[in-house]
Amino acid sequence: MYQKPKIGQIELDGWAVLAPMAGVSDLAYRVIARRMGAAMTTAEMVSAKGLYYKNEKTREMLKIDPGEHPV
Ligand SMILES: Cc1cc2nc3c(=O)[nH]c(=O)nc-3n(C[C@H](O)[C@H](O)[C@H](O)COP(=O)(O)O)c2cc1C
């Protein structure tokens, strides 16, 4: 019987997931990838230093659309 892939408690709808791509996988790209069948997406790399210094562009990169989980 087909078992859905799981990461911890999170059950995925398929095996195709979006690879992490710095400078590419922003929110709009991830939403499109989910609509096109990606079972899970990965955000861009986010600078810890940017978060520490409360950089607005860095915080913007952490925005996640409510419909795009699991990210
Ligand atoms: C433009 C671009 C940016 C990438 N950025 C990252 C990254 O930030 N972190 C990472 O672990 N891999 C990064 N990768 C590697 C991809 O996640 C992936 O491992 C690679 O493209 C191989 O995928 P494939 O085996 O499906 O061909 C990047 C790849 C591309 C093409």
PDB file of N, CA, C and O and ligand atoms in Angstrom:
ATOM      1  N   MET A   1       0.837  -1.195   0.000  1.00  0.00           N
ATOM      2  CA  MET A   1       0.000   0.000   0.000  1.00  0.00           C
ATOM      3  C   MET A   1       0.883   1.262   0.000  1.00  0.00           C
ATOM      4  O   MET A   1       1.904   1.297   0.665  1.00  0.00           O
ATOM      5  N   TYR A   2       0.464   2.266  -0.781  1.00  0.00           N
ATOM      6  CA  TYR A   2       1.247   3.505  -0.864  1.00  0.00           C
ATOM      7  C   TYR A   2       1.197   4.279   0.445  1.00  0.00           C
ATOM      8  O   TYR A   2       0.131   4.535   0.998  1.00  0.00           O
ATOM      9  N   GLN A   3       2.370   4.606   0.961  1.00  0.00           N
ATOM     10  CA  GLN A   3       2.432   5.419   2.182  1.00  0.00           C
ATOM     11  C   GLN A   3       2.932   6.803   1.823  1.00  0.00           C
ATOM     12  O   GLN A   3       3.929   6.947   1.104  1.00  0.00           O
ATOM     13  N   LYS A   4       2.254   7.823   2.337  1.00  0.00           N
ATOM     14  CA  LYS A   4       2.710   9.183   2.073  1.00  0.00           C
ATOM     15  C   LYS A   4       4.021   9.436   2.813  1.00  0.00           C
ATOM     16  O   LYS A   4       4.187   8.971   3.945  1.00  0.00           O
ATOM     17  N   PRO A   5       4.954  10.171   2.164  1.00  0.00           N
ATOM     18  CA  PRO A   5       6.209  10.486   2.871  1.00  0.00           C
ATOM     19  C   PRO A   5       5.951  11.381   4.075  1.00  0.00           C
ATOM     20  O   PRO A   5       5.037  12.213   4.051  1.00  0.00           O
ATOM     21  N   LYS A   6       6.747  11.188   5.131  1.00  0.00           N
ATOM     22  CA  LYS A   6       6.574  11.977   6.352  1.00  0.00           C
ATOM     23  C   LYS A   6       7.915  12.541   6.792  1.00  0.00           C
ATOM     24  O   LYS A   6       8.945  11.873   6.694  1.00  0.00           O
ATOM     25  N   ILE A   7       7.896  13.769   7.274  1.00  0.00           N
ATOM     26  CA  ILE A   7       9.074  14.341   7.938  1.00  0.00           C
ATOM     27  C   ILE A   7       8.611  14.668   9.345  1.00  0.00           C
ATOM     28  O   ILE A   7       7.826  15.594   9.542  1.00  0.00           O
ATOM     29  N   GLY A   8       9.039  13.866  10.310  1.00  0.00           N
ATOM     30  CA  GLY A   8       8.500  13.999  11.670  1.00  0.00           C
ATOM     31  C   GLY A   8       7.009  13.739  11.636  1.00  0.00           C
ATOM     32  O   GLY A   8       6.565  12.715  11.119  1.00  0.00           O
ATOM     33  N   GLN A   9       6.219  14.690  12.131  1.00  0.00           N
ATOM     34  CA  GLN A   9       4.763  14.535  12.160  1.00  0.00           C
ATOM     35  C   GLN A   9       4.113  15.080  10.888  1.00  0.00           C
ATOM     36  O   GLN A   9       2.902  15.000  10.724  1.00  0.00           O
ATOM     37  N   ILE A  10       4.936  15.685  10.003  1.00  0.00           N
ATOM     38  CA  ILE A  10       4.362  16.337   8.828  1.00  0.00           C
ATOM     39  C   ILE A  10       4.259  15.366   7.664  1.00  0.00           C
ATOM     40  O   ILE A  10       5.270  14.800   7.215  1.00  0.00           O
ATOM     41  N   GLU A  11       3.023  15.158   7.203  1.00  0.00           N
ATOM     42  CA  GLU A  11       2.771  14.248   6.093  1.00  0.00           C
ATOM     43  C   GLU A  11       2.771  15.038   4.784  1.00  0.00           C
ATOM     44  O   GLU A  11       2.100  16.069   4.680  1.00  0.00           O
ATOM     45  N   LEU A  12       3.536  14.570   3.800  1.00  0.00           N
ATOM     46  CA  LEU A  12       3.616  15.263   2.512  1.00  0.00           C
ATOM     47  C   LEU A  12       2.692  14.595   1.491  1.00  0.00           C
ATOM     48  O   LEU A  12       2.446  13.399   1.561  1.00  0.00           O
ATOM     49  N   ASP A  13       2.212  15.397   0.529  1.00  0.00           N
ATOM     50  CA  ASP A  13       1.302  14.880  -0.497  1.00  0.00           C
ATOM     51  C   ASP A  13       2.019  14.228  -1.668  1.00  0.00           C
ATOM     52  O   ASP A  13       1.374  13.789  -2.614  1.00  0.00           O
ATOM     53  N   GLY A  14       3.337  14.175  -1.626  1.00  0.00           N
ATOM     54  CA  GLY A  14       4.080  13.567  -2.733  1.00  0.00           C
ATOM     55  C   GLY A  14       5.564  13.591  -2.435  1.00  0.00           C
ATOM     56  O   GLY A  14       5.992  14.032  -1.367  1.00  0.00           O
ATOM     57  N   TRP A  15       6.346  13.126  -3.409  1.00  0.00           N
ATOM     58  CA  TRP A  15       7.794  13.003  -3.200  1.00  0.00           C
ATOM     59  C   TRP A  15       8.580  14.153  -3.811  1.00  0.00           C
ATOM     60  O   TRP A  15       9.780  14.283  -3.557  1.00  0.00           O
ATOM     61  N   ALA A  16       7.947  14.985  -4.650  1.00  0.00           N
ATOM     62  CA  ALA A  16       8.675  16.079  -5.291  1.00  0.00           C
ATOM     63  C   ALA A  16       8.670  17.301  -4.383  1.00  0.00           C
ATOM     64  O   ALA A  16       7.613  17.825  -4.029  1.00  0.00           O
ATOM     65  N   VAL A  17       9.850  17.714  -3.942  1.00  0.00           N
ATOM     66  CA  VAL A  17       9.952  18.908  -3.098  1.00  0.00           C
ATOM     67  C   VAL A  17      10.889  19.921  -3.756  1.00  0.00           C
ATOM     68  O   VAL A  17      11.788  19.543  -4.513  1.00  0.00           O
ATOM     69  N   LEU A  18      10.639  21.190  -3.488  1.00  0.00           N
ATOM     70  CA  LEU A  18      11.459  22.250  -4.082  1.00  0.00           C
ATOM     71  C   LEU A  18      12.803  22.332  -3.357  1.00  0.00           C
ATOM     72  O   LEU A  18      12.845  22.444  -2.134  1.00  0.00           O
ATOM     73  N   ALA A  19      13.895  22.262  -4.130  1.00  0.00           N
ATOM     74  CA  ALA A  19      15.238  22.341  -3.531  1.00  0.00           C
ATOM     75  C   ALA A  19      15.488  23.759  -3.023  1.00  0.00           C
ATOM     76  O   ALA A  19      14.922  24.727  -3.529  1.00  0.00           O
ATOM     77  N   PRO A  20      16.340  23.888  -1.988  1.00  0.00           N
ATOM     78  CA  PRO A  20      16.696  25.236  -1.529  1.00  0.00           C
ATOM     79  C   PRO A  20      17.520  25.957  -2.596  1.00  0.00           C
ATOM     80  O   PRO A  20      18.476  25.385  -3.126  1.00  0.00           O
ATOM     81  N   MET A  21      17.113  27.181  -2.950  1.00  0.00           N
ATOM     82  CA  MET A  21      17.854  27.955  -3.949  1.00  0.00           C
ATOM     83  C   MET A  21      17.942  29.412  -3.512  1.00  0.00           C
ATOM     84  O   MET A  21      16.974  30.163  -3.634  1.00  0.00           O
ATOM     85  N   ALA A  22      19.111  29.783  -2.994  1.00  0.00           N
ATOM     86  CA  ALA A  22      19.335  31.154  -2.555  1.00  0.00           C
ATOM     87  C   ALA A  22      19.123  32.106  -3.725  1.00  0.00           C
ATOM     88  O   ALA A  22      19.609  31.850  -4.826  1.00  0.00           O
ATOM     89  N   GLY A  23      18.369  33.161  -3.523  1.00  0.00           N
ATOM     90  CA  GLY A  23      18.132  34.156  -4.556  1.00  0.00           C
ATOM     91  C   GLY A  23      17.038  33.768  -5.540  1.00  0.00           C
ATOM     92  O   GLY A  23      16.751  34.509  -6.474  1.00  0.00           O
ATOM     93  N   VAL A  24      16.434  32.601  -5.373  1.00  0.00           N
ATOM     94  CA  VAL A  24      15.397  32.134  -6.304  1.00  0.00           C
ATOM     95  C   VAL A  24      14.079  31.848  -5.580  1.00  0.00           C
ATOM     96  O   VAL A  24      13.020  32.329  -5.972  1.00  0.00           O
ATOM     97  N   SER A  25      14.154  31.040  -4.520  1.00  0.00           N
ATOM     98  CA  SER A  25      12.915  30.525  -3.915  1.00  0.00           C
ATOM     99  C   SER A  25      12.273  31.525  -2.951  1.00  0.00           C
ATOM    100  O   SER A  25      12.130  31.255  -1.758  1.00  0.00           O
ATOM    101  N   ASP A  26      11.855  32.683  -3.515  1.00  0.00           N
ATOM    102  CA  ASP A  26      11.132  33.660  -2.686  1.00  0.00           C
ATOM    103  C   ASP A  26       9.657  33.258  -2.586  1.00  0.00           C
ATOM    104  O   ASP A  26       9.239  32.246  -3.162  1.00  0.00           O
ATOM    105  N   LEU A  27       8.871  34.049  -1.862  1.00  0.00           N
ATOM    106  CA  LEU A  27       7.482  33.677  -1.585  1.00  0.00           C
ATOM    107  C   LEU A  27       6.687  33.394  -2.863  1.00  0.00           C
ATOM    108  O   LEU A  27       6.021  32.352  -2.970  1.00  0.00           O
ATOM    109  N   ALA A  28       6.762  34.290  -3.849  1.00  0.00           N
ATOM    110  CA  ALA A  28       5.985  34.117  -5.082  1.00  0.00           C
ATOM    111  C   ALA A  28       6.383  32.820  -5.800  1.00  0.00           C
ATOM    112  O   ALA A  28       5.526  32.057  -6.256  1.00  0.00           O
ATOM    113  N   TYR A  29       7.692  32.563  -5.847  1.00  0.00           N
ATOM    114  CA  TYR A  29       8.188  31.363  -6.520  1.00  0.00           C
ATOM    115  C   TYR A  29       7.688  30.103  -5.810  1.00  0.00           C
ATOM    116  O   TYR A  29       7.290  29.118  -6.439  1.00  0.00           O
ATOM    117  N   ARG A  30       7.711  30.155  -4.452  1.00  0.00           N
ATOM    118  CA  ARG A  30       7.268  28.981  -3.677  1.00  0.00           C
ATOM    119  C   ARG A  30       5.784  28.714  -3.874  1.00  0.00           C
ATOM    120  O   ARG A  30       5.367  27.555  -3.990  1.00  0.00           O
ATOM    121  N   VAL A  31       4.972  29.788  -3.922  1.00  0.00           N
ATOM    122  CA  VAL A  31       3.527  29.612  -4.119  1.00  0.00           C
ATOM    123  C   VAL A  31       3.275  28.964  -5.487  1.00  0.00           C
ATOM    124  O   VAL A  31       2.478  28.036  -5.610  1.00  0.00           O
ATOM    125  N   ILE A  32       3.998  29.424  -6.518  1.00  0.00           N
ATOM    126  CA  ILE A  32       3.848  28.832  -7.853  1.00  0.00           C
ATOM    127  C   ILE A  32       4.270  27.362  -7.826  1.00  0.00           C
ATOM    128  O   ILE A  32       3.588  26.491  -8.363  1.00  0.00           O
ATOM    129  N   ALA A  33       5.397  27.089  -7.147  1.00  0.00           N
ATOM    130  CA  ALA A  33       5.892  25.708  -7.082  1.00  0.00           C
ATOM    131  C   ALA A  33       4.864  24.791  -6.420  1.00  0.00           C
ATOM    132  O   ALA A  33       4.638  23.665  -6.874  1.00  0.00           O
ATOM    133  N   ARG A  34       4.211  25.279  -5.356  1.00  0.00           N
ATOM    134  CA  ARG A  34       3.173  24.472  -4.679  1.00  0.00           C
ATOM    135  C   ARG A  34       2.006  24.225  -5.632  1.00  0.00           C
ATOM    136  O   ARG A  34       1.498  23.109  -5.717  1.00  0.00           O
ATOM    137  N   ARG A  35       1.597  25.284  -6.359  1.00  0.00           N
ATOM    138  CA  ARG A  35       0.472  25.132  -7.297  1.00  0.00           C
ATOM    139  C   ARG A  35       0.814  24.151  -8.406  1.00  0.00           C
ATOM    140  O   ARG A  35      -0.050  23.466  -8.945  1.00  0.00           O
ATOM    141  N   MET A  36       2.105  24.083  -8.757  1.00  0.00           N
ATOM    142  CA  MET A  36       2.538  23.199  -9.849  1.00  0.00           C
ATOM    143  C   MET A  36       2.862  21.788  -9.351  1.00  0.00           C
ATOM    144  O   MET A  36       3.341  20.959 -10.119  1.00  0.00           O
ATOM    145  N   GLY A  37       2.646  21.529  -8.055  1.00  0.00           N
ATOM    146  CA  GLY A  37       2.763  20.148  -7.583  1.00  0.00           C
ATOM    147  C   GLY A  37       3.850  19.848  -6.580  1.00  0.00           C
ATOM    148  O   GLY A  37       3.977  18.694  -6.163  1.00  0.00           O
ATOM    149  N   ALA A  38       4.654  20.843  -6.182  1.00  0.00           N
ATOM    150  CA  ALA A  38       5.670  20.558  -5.159  1.00  0.00           C
ATOM    151  C   ALA A  38       4.972  20.225  -3.841  1.00  0.00           C
ATOM    152  O   ALA A  38       4.071  20.938  -3.413  1.00  0.00           O
ATOM    153  N   ALA A  39       5.391  19.116  -3.209  1.00  0.00           N
ATOM    154  CA  ALA A  39       4.751  18.697  -1.959  1.00  0.00           C
ATOM    155  C   ALA A  39       5.250  19.530  -0.778  1.00  0.00           C
ATOM    156  O   ALA A  39       4.588  19.615   0.252  1.00  0.00           O
ATOM    157  N   MET A  40       6.422  20.122  -0.939  1.00  0.00           N
ATOM    158  CA  MET A  40       7.005  20.941   0.125  1.00  0.00           C
ATOM    159  C   MET A  40       7.967  21.934  -0.525  1.00  0.00           C
ATOM    160  O   MET A  40       8.536  21.639  -1.581  1.00  0.00           O
ATOM    161  N   THR A  41       8.118  23.089   0.078  1.00  0.00           N
ATOM    162  CA  THR A  41       9.073  24.055  -0.464  1.00  0.00           C
ATOM    163  C   THR A  41      10.110  24.420   0.600  1.00  0.00           C
ATOM    164  O   THR A  41       9.965  24.073   1.770  1.00  0.00           O
ATOM    165  N   THR A  42      11.137  25.115   0.162  1.00  0.00           N
ATOM    166  CA  THR A  42      12.200  25.556   1.057  1.00  0.00           C
ATOM    167  C   THR A  42      12.404  27.048   0.832  1.00  0.00           C
ATOM    168  O   THR A  42      12.454  27.484  -0.318  1.00  0.00           O
ATOM    169  N   ALA A  43      12.527  27.791   1.895  1.00  0.00           N
ATOM    170  CA  ALA A  43      12.737  29.233   1.766  1.00  0.00           C
ATOM    171  C   ALA A  43      14.178  29.518   1.338  1.00  0.00           C
ATOM    172  O   ALA A  43      15.026  28.622   1.331  1.00  0.00           O
ATOM    173  N   GLU A  44      14.426  30.777   0.989  1.00  0.00           N
ATOM    174  CA  GLU A  44      15.792  31.181   0.676  1.00  0.00           C
ATOM    175  C   GLU A  44      16.639  31.144   1.951  1.00  0.00           C
ATOM    176  O   GLU A  44      16.103  31.142   3.053  1.00  0.00           O
ATOM    177  N   MET A  45      17.951  31.152   1.786  1.00  0.00           N
ATOM    178  CA  MET A  45      18.815  31.290   2.964  1.00  0.00           C
ATOM    179  C   MET A  45      18.585  32.672   3.572  1.00  0.00           C
ATOM    180  O   MET A  45      18.496  33.649   2.845  1.00  0.00           O
ATOM    181  N   VAL A  46      18.477  32.729   4.882  1.00  0.00           N
ATOM    182  CA  VAL A  46      18.232  34.006   5.546  1.00  0.00           C
ATOM    183  C   VAL A  46      19.398  34.287   6.504  1.00  0.00           C
ATOM    184  O   VAL A  46      19.790  33.413   7.282  1.00  0.00           O
ATOM    185  N   SER A  47      19.944  35.478   6.408  1.00  0.00           N
ATOM    186  CA  SER A  47      21.104  35.841   7.210  1.00  0.00           C
ATOM    187  C   SER A  47      20.756  36.035   8.691  1.00  0.00           C
ATOM    188  O   SER A  47      19.878  36.835   9.030  1.00  0.00           O
ATOM    189  N   ALA A  48      21.433  35.298   9.569  1.00  0.00           N
ATOM    190  CA  ALA A  48      21.216  35.444  11.006  1.00  0.00           C
ATOM    191  C   ALA A  48      21.616  36.859  11.446  1.00  0.00           C
ATOM    192  O   ALA A  48      20.969  37.466  12.303  1.00  0.00           O
ATOM    193  N   LYS A  49      22.673  37.382  10.828  1.00  0.00           N
ATOM    194  CA  LYS A  49      23.137  38.730  11.157  1.00  0.00           C
ATOM    195  C   LYS A  49      22.060  39.768  10.806  1.00  0.00           C
ATOM    196  O   LYS A  49      21.813  40.712  11.546  1.00  0.00           O
ATOM    197  N   GLY A  50      21.424  39.550   9.635  1.00  0.00           N
ATOM    198  CA  GLY A  50      20.346  40.439   9.197  1.00  0.00           C
ATOM    199  C   GLY A  50      19.194  40.445  10.193  1.00  0.00           C
ATOM    200  O   GLY A  50      18.593  41.488  10.461  1.00  0.00           O
ATOM    201  N   LEU A  51      18.886  39.274  10.745  1.00  0.00           N
ATOM    202  CA  LEU A  51      17.807  39.188  11.743  1.00  0.00           C
ATOM    203  C   LEU A  51      18.218  39.898  13.029  1.00  0.00           C
ATOM    204  O   LEU A  51      17.437  40.636  13.622  1.00  0.00           O
ATOM    205  N   TYR A  52      19.468  39.649  13.442  1.00  0.00           N
ATOM    206  CA  TYR A  52      19.965  40.266  14.676  1.00  0.00           C
ATOM    207  C   TYR A  52      19.880  41.793  14.596  1.00  0.00           C
ATOM    208  O   TYR A  52      19.475  42.456  15.543  1.00  0.00           O
ATOM    209  N   TYR A  53      20.247  42.336  13.424  1.00  0.00           N
ATOM    210  CA  TYR A  53      20.223  43.796  13.261  1.00  0.00           C
ATOM    211  C   TYR A  53      18.873  44.303  12.743  1.00  0.00           C
ATOM    212  O   TYR A  53      18.742  45.438  12.348  1.00  0.00           O
ATOM    213  N   LYS A  54      17.866  43.427  12.786  1.00  0.00           N
ATOM    214  CA  LYS A  54      16.484  43.773  12.418  1.00  0.00           C
ATOM    215  C   LYS A  54      16.388  44.436  11.035  1.00  0.00           C
ATOM    216  O   LYS A  54      15.675  45.416  10.854  1.00  0.00           O
ATOM    217  N   ASN A  55      17.135  43.876  10.097  1.00  0.00           N
ATOM    218  CA  ASN A  55      17.093  44.383   8.726  1.00  0.00           C
ATOM    219  C   ASN A  55      15.731  44.073   8.099  1.00  0.00           C
ATOM    220  O   ASN A  55      15.284  42.928   8.101  1.00  0.00           O
ATOM    221  N   GLU A  56      15.071  45.108   7.560  1.00  0.00           N
ATOM    222  CA  GLU A  56      13.708  44.951   7.038  1.00  0.00           C
ATOM    223  C   GLU A  56      13.662  43.973   5.855  1.00  0.00           C
ATOM    224  O   GLU A  56      12.749  43.152   5.760  1.00  0.00           O
ATOM    225  N   LYS A  57      14.657  44.039   4.957  1.00  0.00           N
ATOM    226  CA  LYS A  57      14.680  43.124   3.803  1.00  0.00           C
ATOM    227  C   LYS A  57      14.833  41.674   4.263  1.00  0.00           C
ATOM    228  O   LYS A  57      14.266  40.752   3.679  1.00  0.00           O
ATOM    229  N   THR A  58      15.618  41.482   5.323  1.00  0.00           N
ATOM    230  CA  THR A  58      15.819  40.125   5.853  1.00  0.00           C
ATOM    231  C   THR A  58      14.509  39.599   6.432  1.00  0.00           C
ATOM    232  O   THR A  58      14.117  38.459   6.181  1.00  0.00           O
ATOM    233  N   ARG A  59      13.822  40.448   7.203  1.00  0.00           N
ATOM    234  CA  ARG A  59      12.547  40.019   7.810  1.00  0.00           C
ATOM    235  C   ARG A  59      11.513  39.702   6.727  1.00  0.00           C
ATOM    236  O   ARG A  59      10.726  38.762   6.871  1.00  0.00           O
ATOM    237  N   GLU A  60      11.538  40.477   5.653  1.00  0.00           N
ATOM    238  CA  GLU A  60      10.620  40.265   4.530  1.00  0.00           C
ATOM    239  C   GLU A  60      10.795  38.850   3.947  1.00  0.00           C
ATOM    240  O   GLU A  60       9.832  38.216   3.529  1.00  0.00           O
ATOM    241  N   MET A  61      12.039  38.356   3.960  1.00  0.00           N
ATOM    242  CA  MET A  61      12.327  37.036   3.391  1.00  0.00           C
ATOM    243  C   MET A  61      11.733  35.899   4.210  1.00  0.00           C
ATOM    244  O   MET A  61      11.658  34.756   3.756  1.00  0.00           O
ATOM    245  N   LEU A  62      11.316  36.204   5.448  1.00  0.00           N
ATOM    246  CA  LEU A  62      10.745  35.156   6.304  1.00  0.00           C
ATOM    247  C   LEU A  62       9.234  35.056   6.167  1.00  0.00           C
ATOM    248  O   LEU A  62       8.615  34.196   6.788  1.00  0.00           O
ATOM    249  N   LYS A  63       8.634  35.935   5.351  1.00  0.00           N
ATOM    250  CA  LYS A  63       7.179  35.891   5.182  1.00  0.00           C
ATOM    251  C   LYS A  63       6.777  34.599   4.467  1.00  0.00           C
ATOM    252  O   LYS A  63       7.396  34.209   3.481  1.00  0.00           O
ATOM    253  N   ILE A  64       5.732  33.980   5.009  1.00  0.00           N
ATOM    254  CA  ILE A  64       5.234  32.724   4.438  1.00  0.00           C
ATOM    255  C   ILE A  64       3.742  32.887   4.179  1.00  0.00           C
ATOM    256  O   ILE A  64       3.001  33.333   5.067  1.00  0.00           O
ATOM    257  N   ASP A  65       3.302  32.548   2.976  1.00  0.00           N
ATOM    258  CA  ASP A  65       1.888  32.620   2.647  1.00  0.00           C
ATOM    259  C   ASP A  65       1.140  31.529   3.432  1.00  0.00           C
ATOM    260  O   ASP A  65       1.618  30.399   3.519  1.00  0.00           O
ATOM    261  N   PRO A  66      -0.043  31.862   4.006  1.00  0.00           N
ATOM    262  CA  PRO A  66      -0.768  30.855   4.803  1.00  0.00           C
ATOM    263  C   PRO A  66      -1.062  29.572   4.012  1.00  0.00           C
ATOM    264  O   PRO A  66      -1.112  28.487   4.592  1.00  0.00           O
ATOM    265  N   GLY A  67      -1.206  29.691   2.686  1.00  0.00           N
ATOM    266  CA  GLY A  67      -1.559  28.520   1.883  1.00  0.00           C
ATOM    267  C   GLY A  67      -0.376  27.693   1.420  1.00  0.00           C
ATOM    268  O   GLY A  67      -0.561  26.679   0.754  1.00  0.00           O
ATOM    269  N   GLU A  68       0.847  28.096   1.739  1.00  0.00           N
ATOM    270  CA  GLU A  68       1.990  27.395   1.135  1.00  0.00           C
ATOM    271  C   GLU A  68       2.628  26.328   2.030  1.00  0.00           C
ATOM    272  O   GLU A  68       3.604  25.712   1.638  1.00  0.00           O
ATOM    273  N   HIS A  69       2.096  26.081   3.201  1.00  0.00           N
ATOM    274  CA  HIS A  69       2.693  25.054   4.059  1.00  0.00           C
ATOM    275  C   HIS A  69       2.556  23.659   3.429  1.00  0.00           C
ATOM    276  O   HIS A  69       1.600  23.411   2.725  1.00  0.00           O
ATOM    277  N   PRO A  70       3.456  22.731   3.649  1.00  0.00           N
ATOM    278  CA  PRO A  70       4.641  22.850   4.493  1.00  0.00           C
ATOM    279  C   PRO A  70       5.818  23.529   3.780  1.00  0.00           C
ATOM    280  O   PRO A  70       6.071  23.273   2.618  1.00  0.00           O
ATOM    281  N   VAL A  71       6.494  24.402   4.504  1.00  0.00           N
ATOM    282  CA  VAL A  71       7.680  25.105   3.999  1.00  0.00           C
ATOM    283  C   VAL A  71       8.887  24.619   4.796  1.00  0.00           C
ATOM    284  O   VAL A  71       8.839  24.582   6.023  1.00  0.00           O
TER     285      VAL A  71
HETATM  286  C1  LIG B   1      20.257  29.028  -8.311  1.00  0.00           C
HETATM  287  C2  LIG B   1      20.520  27.935  -7.300  1.00  0.00           C
HETATM  288  C3  LIG B   1      20.672  28.277  -5.970  1.00  0.00           C
HETATM  289  C4  LIG B   1      20.897  27.284  -5.006  1.00  0.00           C
HETATM  290  N1  LIG B   1      21.008  27.636  -3.703  1.00  0.00           N
HETATM  291  C5  LIG B   1      21.176  26.667  -2.764  1.00  0.00           C
HETATM  292  C6  LIG B   1      21.221  27.008  -1.378  1.00  0.00           C
HETATM  293  O1  LIG B   1      21.112  28.158  -0.988  1.00  0.00           O
HETATM  294  N2  LIG B   1      21.404  26.008  -0.468  1.00  0.00           N
HETATM  295  C7  LIG B   1      21.519  24.688  -0.858  1.00  0.00           C
HETATM  296  O2  LIG B   1      21.661  23.825   0.014  1.00  0.00           O
HETATM  297  N3  LIG B   1      21.460  24.339  -2.171  1.00  0.00           N
HETATM  298  C8  LIG B   1      21.299  25.290  -3.117  1.00  0.00           C
HETATM  299  N4  LIG B   1      21.234  24.947  -4.447  1.00  0.00           N
HETATM  300  C9  LIG B   1      21.331  23.515  -4.821  1.00  0.00           C
HETATM  301  C10 LIG B   1      19.930  22.930  -5.026  1.00  0.00           C
HETATM  302  O3  LIG B   1      19.220  22.948  -3.794  1.00  0.00           O
HETATM  303  C11 LIG B   1      20.011  21.468  -5.494  1.00  0.00           C
HETATM  304  O4  LIG B   1      20.622  20.677  -4.520  1.00  0.00           O
HETATM  305  C12 LIG B   1      20.773  21.340  -6.776  1.00  0.00           C
HETATM  306  O5  LIG B   1      20.220  22.223  -7.726  1.00  0.00           O
HETATM  307  C13 LIG B   1      20.724  19.899  -7.326  1.00  0.00           C
HETATM  308  O6  LIG B   1      19.400  19.502  -7.504  1.00  0.00           O
HETATM  309  P1  LIG B   1      19.041  18.208  -8.399  1.00  0.00           P
HETATM  310  O7  LIG B   1      19.733  17.045  -7.743  1.00  0.00           O
HETATM  311  O8  LIG B   1      17.544  18.085  -8.321  1.00  0.00           O
HETATM  312  O9  LIG B   1      19.534  18.493  -9.761  1.00  0.00           O
HETATM  313  C14 LIG B   1      20.995  25.919  -5.411  1.00  0.00           C
HETATM  314  C15 LIG B   1      20.833  25.587  -6.756  1.00  0.00           C
HETATM  315  C16 LIG B   1      20.602  26.566  -7.694  1.00  0.00           C
HETATM  316  C17 LIG B   1      20.427  26.163  -9.148  1.00  0.00           C
END
